[in-house]
Tab-separated table of C-alpha atoms and ligand atoms in Angstrom:
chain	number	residue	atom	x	y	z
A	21	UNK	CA	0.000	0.000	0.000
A	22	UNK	CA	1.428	3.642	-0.803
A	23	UNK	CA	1.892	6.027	1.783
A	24	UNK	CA	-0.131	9.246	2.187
A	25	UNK	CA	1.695	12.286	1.587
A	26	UNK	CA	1.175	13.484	4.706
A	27	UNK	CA	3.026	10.648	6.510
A	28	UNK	CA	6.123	10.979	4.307
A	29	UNK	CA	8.394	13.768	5.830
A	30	UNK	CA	11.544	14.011	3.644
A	31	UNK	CA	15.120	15.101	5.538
A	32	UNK	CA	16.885	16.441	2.055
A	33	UNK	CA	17.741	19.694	3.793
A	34	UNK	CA	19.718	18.115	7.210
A	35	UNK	CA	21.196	15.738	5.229
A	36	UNK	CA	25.156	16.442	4.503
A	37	UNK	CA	25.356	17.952	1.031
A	38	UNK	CA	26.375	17.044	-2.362
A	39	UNK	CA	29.381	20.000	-2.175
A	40	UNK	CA	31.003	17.955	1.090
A	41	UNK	CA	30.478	14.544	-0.826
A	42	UNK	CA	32.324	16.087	-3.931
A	43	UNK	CA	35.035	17.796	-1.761
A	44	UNK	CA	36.051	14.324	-0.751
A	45	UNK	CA	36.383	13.096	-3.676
A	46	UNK	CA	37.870	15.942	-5.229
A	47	UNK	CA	35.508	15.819	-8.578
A	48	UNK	CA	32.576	17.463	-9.610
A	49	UNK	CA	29.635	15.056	-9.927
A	50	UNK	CA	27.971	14.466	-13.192
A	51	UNK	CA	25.672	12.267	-15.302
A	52	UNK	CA	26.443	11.183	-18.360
A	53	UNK	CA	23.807	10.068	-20.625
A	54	UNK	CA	24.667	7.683	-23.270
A	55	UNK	CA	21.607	7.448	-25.775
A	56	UNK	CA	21.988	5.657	-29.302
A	57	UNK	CA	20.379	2.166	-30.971
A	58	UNK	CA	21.161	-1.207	-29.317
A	59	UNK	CA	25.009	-1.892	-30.828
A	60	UNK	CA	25.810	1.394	-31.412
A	61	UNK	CA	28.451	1.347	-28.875
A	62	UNK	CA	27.071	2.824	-25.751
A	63	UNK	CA	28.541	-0.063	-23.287
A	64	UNK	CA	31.703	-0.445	-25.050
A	65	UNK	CA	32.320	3.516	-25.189
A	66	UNK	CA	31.015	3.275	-21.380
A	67	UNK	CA	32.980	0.951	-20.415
A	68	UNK	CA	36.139	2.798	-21.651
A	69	UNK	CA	35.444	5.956	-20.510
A	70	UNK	CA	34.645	4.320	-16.667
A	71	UNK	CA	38.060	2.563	-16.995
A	72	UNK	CA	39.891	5.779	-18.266
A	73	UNK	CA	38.688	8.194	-15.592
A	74	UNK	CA	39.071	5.405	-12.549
A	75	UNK	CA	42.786	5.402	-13.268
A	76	UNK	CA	42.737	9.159	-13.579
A	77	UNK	CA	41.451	8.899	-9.532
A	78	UNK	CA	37.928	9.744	-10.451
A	79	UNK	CA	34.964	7.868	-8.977
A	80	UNK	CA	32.129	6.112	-11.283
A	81	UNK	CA	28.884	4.026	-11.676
A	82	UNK	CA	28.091	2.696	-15.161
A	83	UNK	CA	24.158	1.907	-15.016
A	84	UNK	CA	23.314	-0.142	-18.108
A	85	UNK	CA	20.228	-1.346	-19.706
A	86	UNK	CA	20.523	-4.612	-19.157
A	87	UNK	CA	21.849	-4.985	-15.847
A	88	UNK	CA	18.811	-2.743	-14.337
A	89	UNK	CA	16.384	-4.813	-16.031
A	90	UNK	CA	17.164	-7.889	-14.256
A	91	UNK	CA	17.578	-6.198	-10.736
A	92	UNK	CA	15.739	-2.699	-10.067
A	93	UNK	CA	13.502	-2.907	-12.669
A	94	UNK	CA	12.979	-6.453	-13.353
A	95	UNK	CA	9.422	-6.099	-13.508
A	96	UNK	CA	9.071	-3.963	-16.361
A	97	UNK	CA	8.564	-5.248	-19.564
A	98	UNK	CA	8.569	-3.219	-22.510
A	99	UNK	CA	5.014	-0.965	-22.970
A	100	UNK	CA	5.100	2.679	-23.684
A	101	UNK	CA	3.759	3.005	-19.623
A	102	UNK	CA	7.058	0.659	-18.324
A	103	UNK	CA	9.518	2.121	-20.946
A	104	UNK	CA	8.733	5.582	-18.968
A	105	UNK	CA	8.993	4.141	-15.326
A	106	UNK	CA	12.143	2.199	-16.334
A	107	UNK	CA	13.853	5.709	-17.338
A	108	UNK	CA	12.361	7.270	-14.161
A	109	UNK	CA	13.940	4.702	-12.091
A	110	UNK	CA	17.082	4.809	-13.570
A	111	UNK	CA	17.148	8.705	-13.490
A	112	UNK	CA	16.283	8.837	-9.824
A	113	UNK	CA	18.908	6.410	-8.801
A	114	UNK	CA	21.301	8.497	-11.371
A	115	UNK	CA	20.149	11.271	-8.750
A	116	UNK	CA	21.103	9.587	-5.529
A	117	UNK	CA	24.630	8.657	-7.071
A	118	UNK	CA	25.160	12.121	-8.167
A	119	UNK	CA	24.548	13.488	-4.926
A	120	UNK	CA	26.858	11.283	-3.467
A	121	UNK	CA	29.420	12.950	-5.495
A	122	UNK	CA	29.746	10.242	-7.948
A	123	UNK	CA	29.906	10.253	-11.775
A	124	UNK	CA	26.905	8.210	-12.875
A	125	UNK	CA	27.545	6.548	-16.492
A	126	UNK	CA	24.387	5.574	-17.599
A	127	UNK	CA	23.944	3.300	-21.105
A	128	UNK	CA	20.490	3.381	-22.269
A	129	UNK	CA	18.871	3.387	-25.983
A	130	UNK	CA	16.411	5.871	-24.863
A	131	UNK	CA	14.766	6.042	-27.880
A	132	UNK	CA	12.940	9.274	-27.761
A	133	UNK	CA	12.990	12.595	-26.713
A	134	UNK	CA	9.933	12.144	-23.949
A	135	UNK	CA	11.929	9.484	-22.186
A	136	UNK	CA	14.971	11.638	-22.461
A	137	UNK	CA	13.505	14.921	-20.835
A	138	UNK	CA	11.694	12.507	-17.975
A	139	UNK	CA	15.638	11.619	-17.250
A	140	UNK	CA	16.859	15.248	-18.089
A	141	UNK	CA	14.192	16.767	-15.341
A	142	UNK	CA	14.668	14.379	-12.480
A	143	UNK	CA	18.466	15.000	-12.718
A	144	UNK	CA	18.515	18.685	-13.644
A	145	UNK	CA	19.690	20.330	-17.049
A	146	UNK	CA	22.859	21.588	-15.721
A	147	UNK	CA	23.582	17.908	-14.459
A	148	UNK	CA	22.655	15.757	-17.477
A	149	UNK	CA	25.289	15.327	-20.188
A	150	UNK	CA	23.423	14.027	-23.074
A	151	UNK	CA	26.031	11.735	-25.139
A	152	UNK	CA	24.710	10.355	-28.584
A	153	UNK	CA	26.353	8.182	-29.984
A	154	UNK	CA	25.871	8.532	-33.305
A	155	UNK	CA	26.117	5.245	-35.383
A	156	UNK	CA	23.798	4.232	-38.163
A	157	UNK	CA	21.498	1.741	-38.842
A	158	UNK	CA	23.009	0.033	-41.070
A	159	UNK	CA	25.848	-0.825	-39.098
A	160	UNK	CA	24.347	-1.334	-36.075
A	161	UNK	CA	22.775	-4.391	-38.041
A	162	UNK	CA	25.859	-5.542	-39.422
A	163	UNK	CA	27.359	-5.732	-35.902
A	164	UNK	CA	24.721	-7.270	-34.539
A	165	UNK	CA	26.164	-7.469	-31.187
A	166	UNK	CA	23.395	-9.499	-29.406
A	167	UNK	CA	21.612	-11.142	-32.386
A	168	UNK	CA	18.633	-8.552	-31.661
A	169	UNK	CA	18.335	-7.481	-35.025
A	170	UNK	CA	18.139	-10.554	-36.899
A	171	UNK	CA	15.290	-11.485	-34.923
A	172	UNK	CA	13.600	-7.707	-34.978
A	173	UNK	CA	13.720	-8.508	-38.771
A	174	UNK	CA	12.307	-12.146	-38.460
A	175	UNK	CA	9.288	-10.130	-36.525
A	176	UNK	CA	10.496	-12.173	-33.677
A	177	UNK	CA	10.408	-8.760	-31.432
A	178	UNK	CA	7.844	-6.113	-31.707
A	179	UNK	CA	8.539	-2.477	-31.457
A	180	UNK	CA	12.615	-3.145	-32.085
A	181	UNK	CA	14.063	0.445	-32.070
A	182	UNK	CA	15.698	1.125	-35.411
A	183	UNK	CA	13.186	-1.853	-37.516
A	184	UNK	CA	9.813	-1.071	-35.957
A	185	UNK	CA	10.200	1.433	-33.986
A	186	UNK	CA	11.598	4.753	-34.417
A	187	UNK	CA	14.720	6.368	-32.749
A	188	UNK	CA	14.851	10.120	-32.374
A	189	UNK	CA	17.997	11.432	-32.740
A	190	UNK	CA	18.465	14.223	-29.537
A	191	UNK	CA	18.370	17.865	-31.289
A	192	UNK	CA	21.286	18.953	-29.224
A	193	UNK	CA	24.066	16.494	-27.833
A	194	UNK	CA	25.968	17.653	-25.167
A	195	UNK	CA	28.589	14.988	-27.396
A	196	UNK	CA	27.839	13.466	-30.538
A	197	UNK	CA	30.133	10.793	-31.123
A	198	UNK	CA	30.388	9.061	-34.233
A	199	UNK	CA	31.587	5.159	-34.535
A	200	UNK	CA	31.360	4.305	-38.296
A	201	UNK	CA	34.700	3.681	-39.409
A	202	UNK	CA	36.459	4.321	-35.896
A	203	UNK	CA	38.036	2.719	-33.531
A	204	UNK	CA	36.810	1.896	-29.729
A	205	UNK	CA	40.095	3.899	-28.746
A	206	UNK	CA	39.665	6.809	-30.923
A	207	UNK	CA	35.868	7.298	-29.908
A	208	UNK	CA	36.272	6.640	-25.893
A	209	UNK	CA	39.185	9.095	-26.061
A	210	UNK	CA	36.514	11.663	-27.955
A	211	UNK	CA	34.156	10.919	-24.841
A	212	UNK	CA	36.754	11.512	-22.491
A	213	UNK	CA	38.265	14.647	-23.804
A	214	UNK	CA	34.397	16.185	-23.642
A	215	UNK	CA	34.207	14.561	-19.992
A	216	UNK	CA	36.839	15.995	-17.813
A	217	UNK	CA	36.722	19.064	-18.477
A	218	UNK	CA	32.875	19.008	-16.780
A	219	UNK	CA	34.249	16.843	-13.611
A	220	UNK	CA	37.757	18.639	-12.576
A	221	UNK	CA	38.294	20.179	-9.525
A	222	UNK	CA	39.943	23.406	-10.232
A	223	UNK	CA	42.278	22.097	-7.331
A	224	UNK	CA	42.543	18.544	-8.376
A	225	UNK	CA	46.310	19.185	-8.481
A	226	UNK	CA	47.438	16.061	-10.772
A	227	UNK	CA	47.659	16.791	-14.106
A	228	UNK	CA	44.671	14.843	-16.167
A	229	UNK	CA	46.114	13.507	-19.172
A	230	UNK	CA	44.748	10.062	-21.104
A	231	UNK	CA	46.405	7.009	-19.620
A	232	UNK	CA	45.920	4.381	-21.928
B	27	ADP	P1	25.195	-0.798	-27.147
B	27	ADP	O1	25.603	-0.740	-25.710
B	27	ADP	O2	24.981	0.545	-27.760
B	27	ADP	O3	24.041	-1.728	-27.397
B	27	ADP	P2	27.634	-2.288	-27.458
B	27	ADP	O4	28.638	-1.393	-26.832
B	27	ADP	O5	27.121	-3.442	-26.631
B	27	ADP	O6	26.432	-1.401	-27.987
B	27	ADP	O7	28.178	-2.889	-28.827
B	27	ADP	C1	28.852	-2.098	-29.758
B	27	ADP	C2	29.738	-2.982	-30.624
B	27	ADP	O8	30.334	-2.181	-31.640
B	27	ADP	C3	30.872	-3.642	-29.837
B	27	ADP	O9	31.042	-4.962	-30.294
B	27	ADP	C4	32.078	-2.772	-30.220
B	27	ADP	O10	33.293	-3.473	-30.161
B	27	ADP	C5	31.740	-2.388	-31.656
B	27	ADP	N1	32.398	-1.166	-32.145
B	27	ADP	C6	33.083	-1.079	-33.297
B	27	ADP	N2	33.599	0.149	-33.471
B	27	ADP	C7	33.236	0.874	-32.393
B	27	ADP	C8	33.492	2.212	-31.980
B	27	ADP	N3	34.220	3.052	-32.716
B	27	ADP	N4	32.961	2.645	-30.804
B	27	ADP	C9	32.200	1.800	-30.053
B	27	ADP	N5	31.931	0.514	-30.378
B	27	ADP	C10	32.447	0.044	-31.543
């Protein structure tokens, strides 16, 4: 049963602030938003850019589709209604993490610009940087990472983003990364060079430079 309003009495304002989380860990806290079709690299640009700034001393969470759909939100399926709450979710615990001062990486397809804007406003514009990563159709299919697409095309899954269901492209990436005809290392280093600029401390007092 939900509670009533009036029994819920939130403690936001005694508890110790985001500033004095971030302070410890000498970084600012952001999240970045990867959005782009299933295989277009989100994960594996993710995944690199998490590796890259842990042994540059900064600390991360990569939240990725299908990792949240078998805990948090493991009972959501795939309806317009649970597409929306599994963005909310995410976005809200994208919220907690970046008030703990952390750098929340999270990998989602994210198809439109509705689900997008219910992430953007639970996190806060200044807070949500919006990473498309830009990688067509075409080769998404060829790649084929999981085998989705083959059976999107065999009608094997309804409302596939990219075969039967559309994928807006954001109007205004805070990065727009593009992977046909790169390498992993040239696009996570892209990422990254966008990145750490927006976490620094102004006193972090190593000098950030790309590691690997
Ligand atoms: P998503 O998370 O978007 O569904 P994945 O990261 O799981 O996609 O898969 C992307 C695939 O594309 C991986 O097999 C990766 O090695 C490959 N790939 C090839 N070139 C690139 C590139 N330049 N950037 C990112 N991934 C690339």
């Amino acid at each position: 049963m939900q509670n009533k309003p009036e029994n819920i009495h939130p403690i936001f304002n005694t508890l110790l602030n985001r500033e004095s989380k971030e302070k410890l860990l000498n970084q600012r806290a952001k999240v970045i938003w990867f959005t782009g079709l299933s295989g277009s690299g989100k994960s594996t640009i993710a995944k690199g850019l998490e590796n890259e700034l842990h042994l540059l001393g900064y600390l991360t969470m990569v939240l990725d589709g299908d990792n949240v759909r078998t805990g948090i939100n493991n009972n959501l399926g795939f309806s317009e209604e649970d597409r929306k709450e599994n963005i909310r979710r995410i976005a809200e615990v994208a919220k907690i993490l970046l008030n703990s001062g952390v750098i929340a990486i999270c990998c989602f397809v994210s198809p439109t610009e509705e689900l997008r804007t219910i992430a953007r406003n639970i996190i806060g514009k200044d807070d949500f940087v919006e990473v498309f990563v830009n990688t067509s159709i075409e080769e998404c299919e060829r790649r084929d990472v999981k085998g989705l697409y083959a059976k999107a095309r065999k009608g094997e899954i309804k409302d596939f983003t990219g075969i039967s269901a559309p994928f807006e492209a954001p109007a205004n990436p805070d990065v727009d990364v593009k992977t046909n005809g790169r390498t992993v290392y040239e696009t996570v280093r892209e990422v990254v060079a966008h990145i750490l600029p927006l976490i620094k401390c102004t006193n972090k007092n190593t000098e950030d430079q790309i590691v690997f």
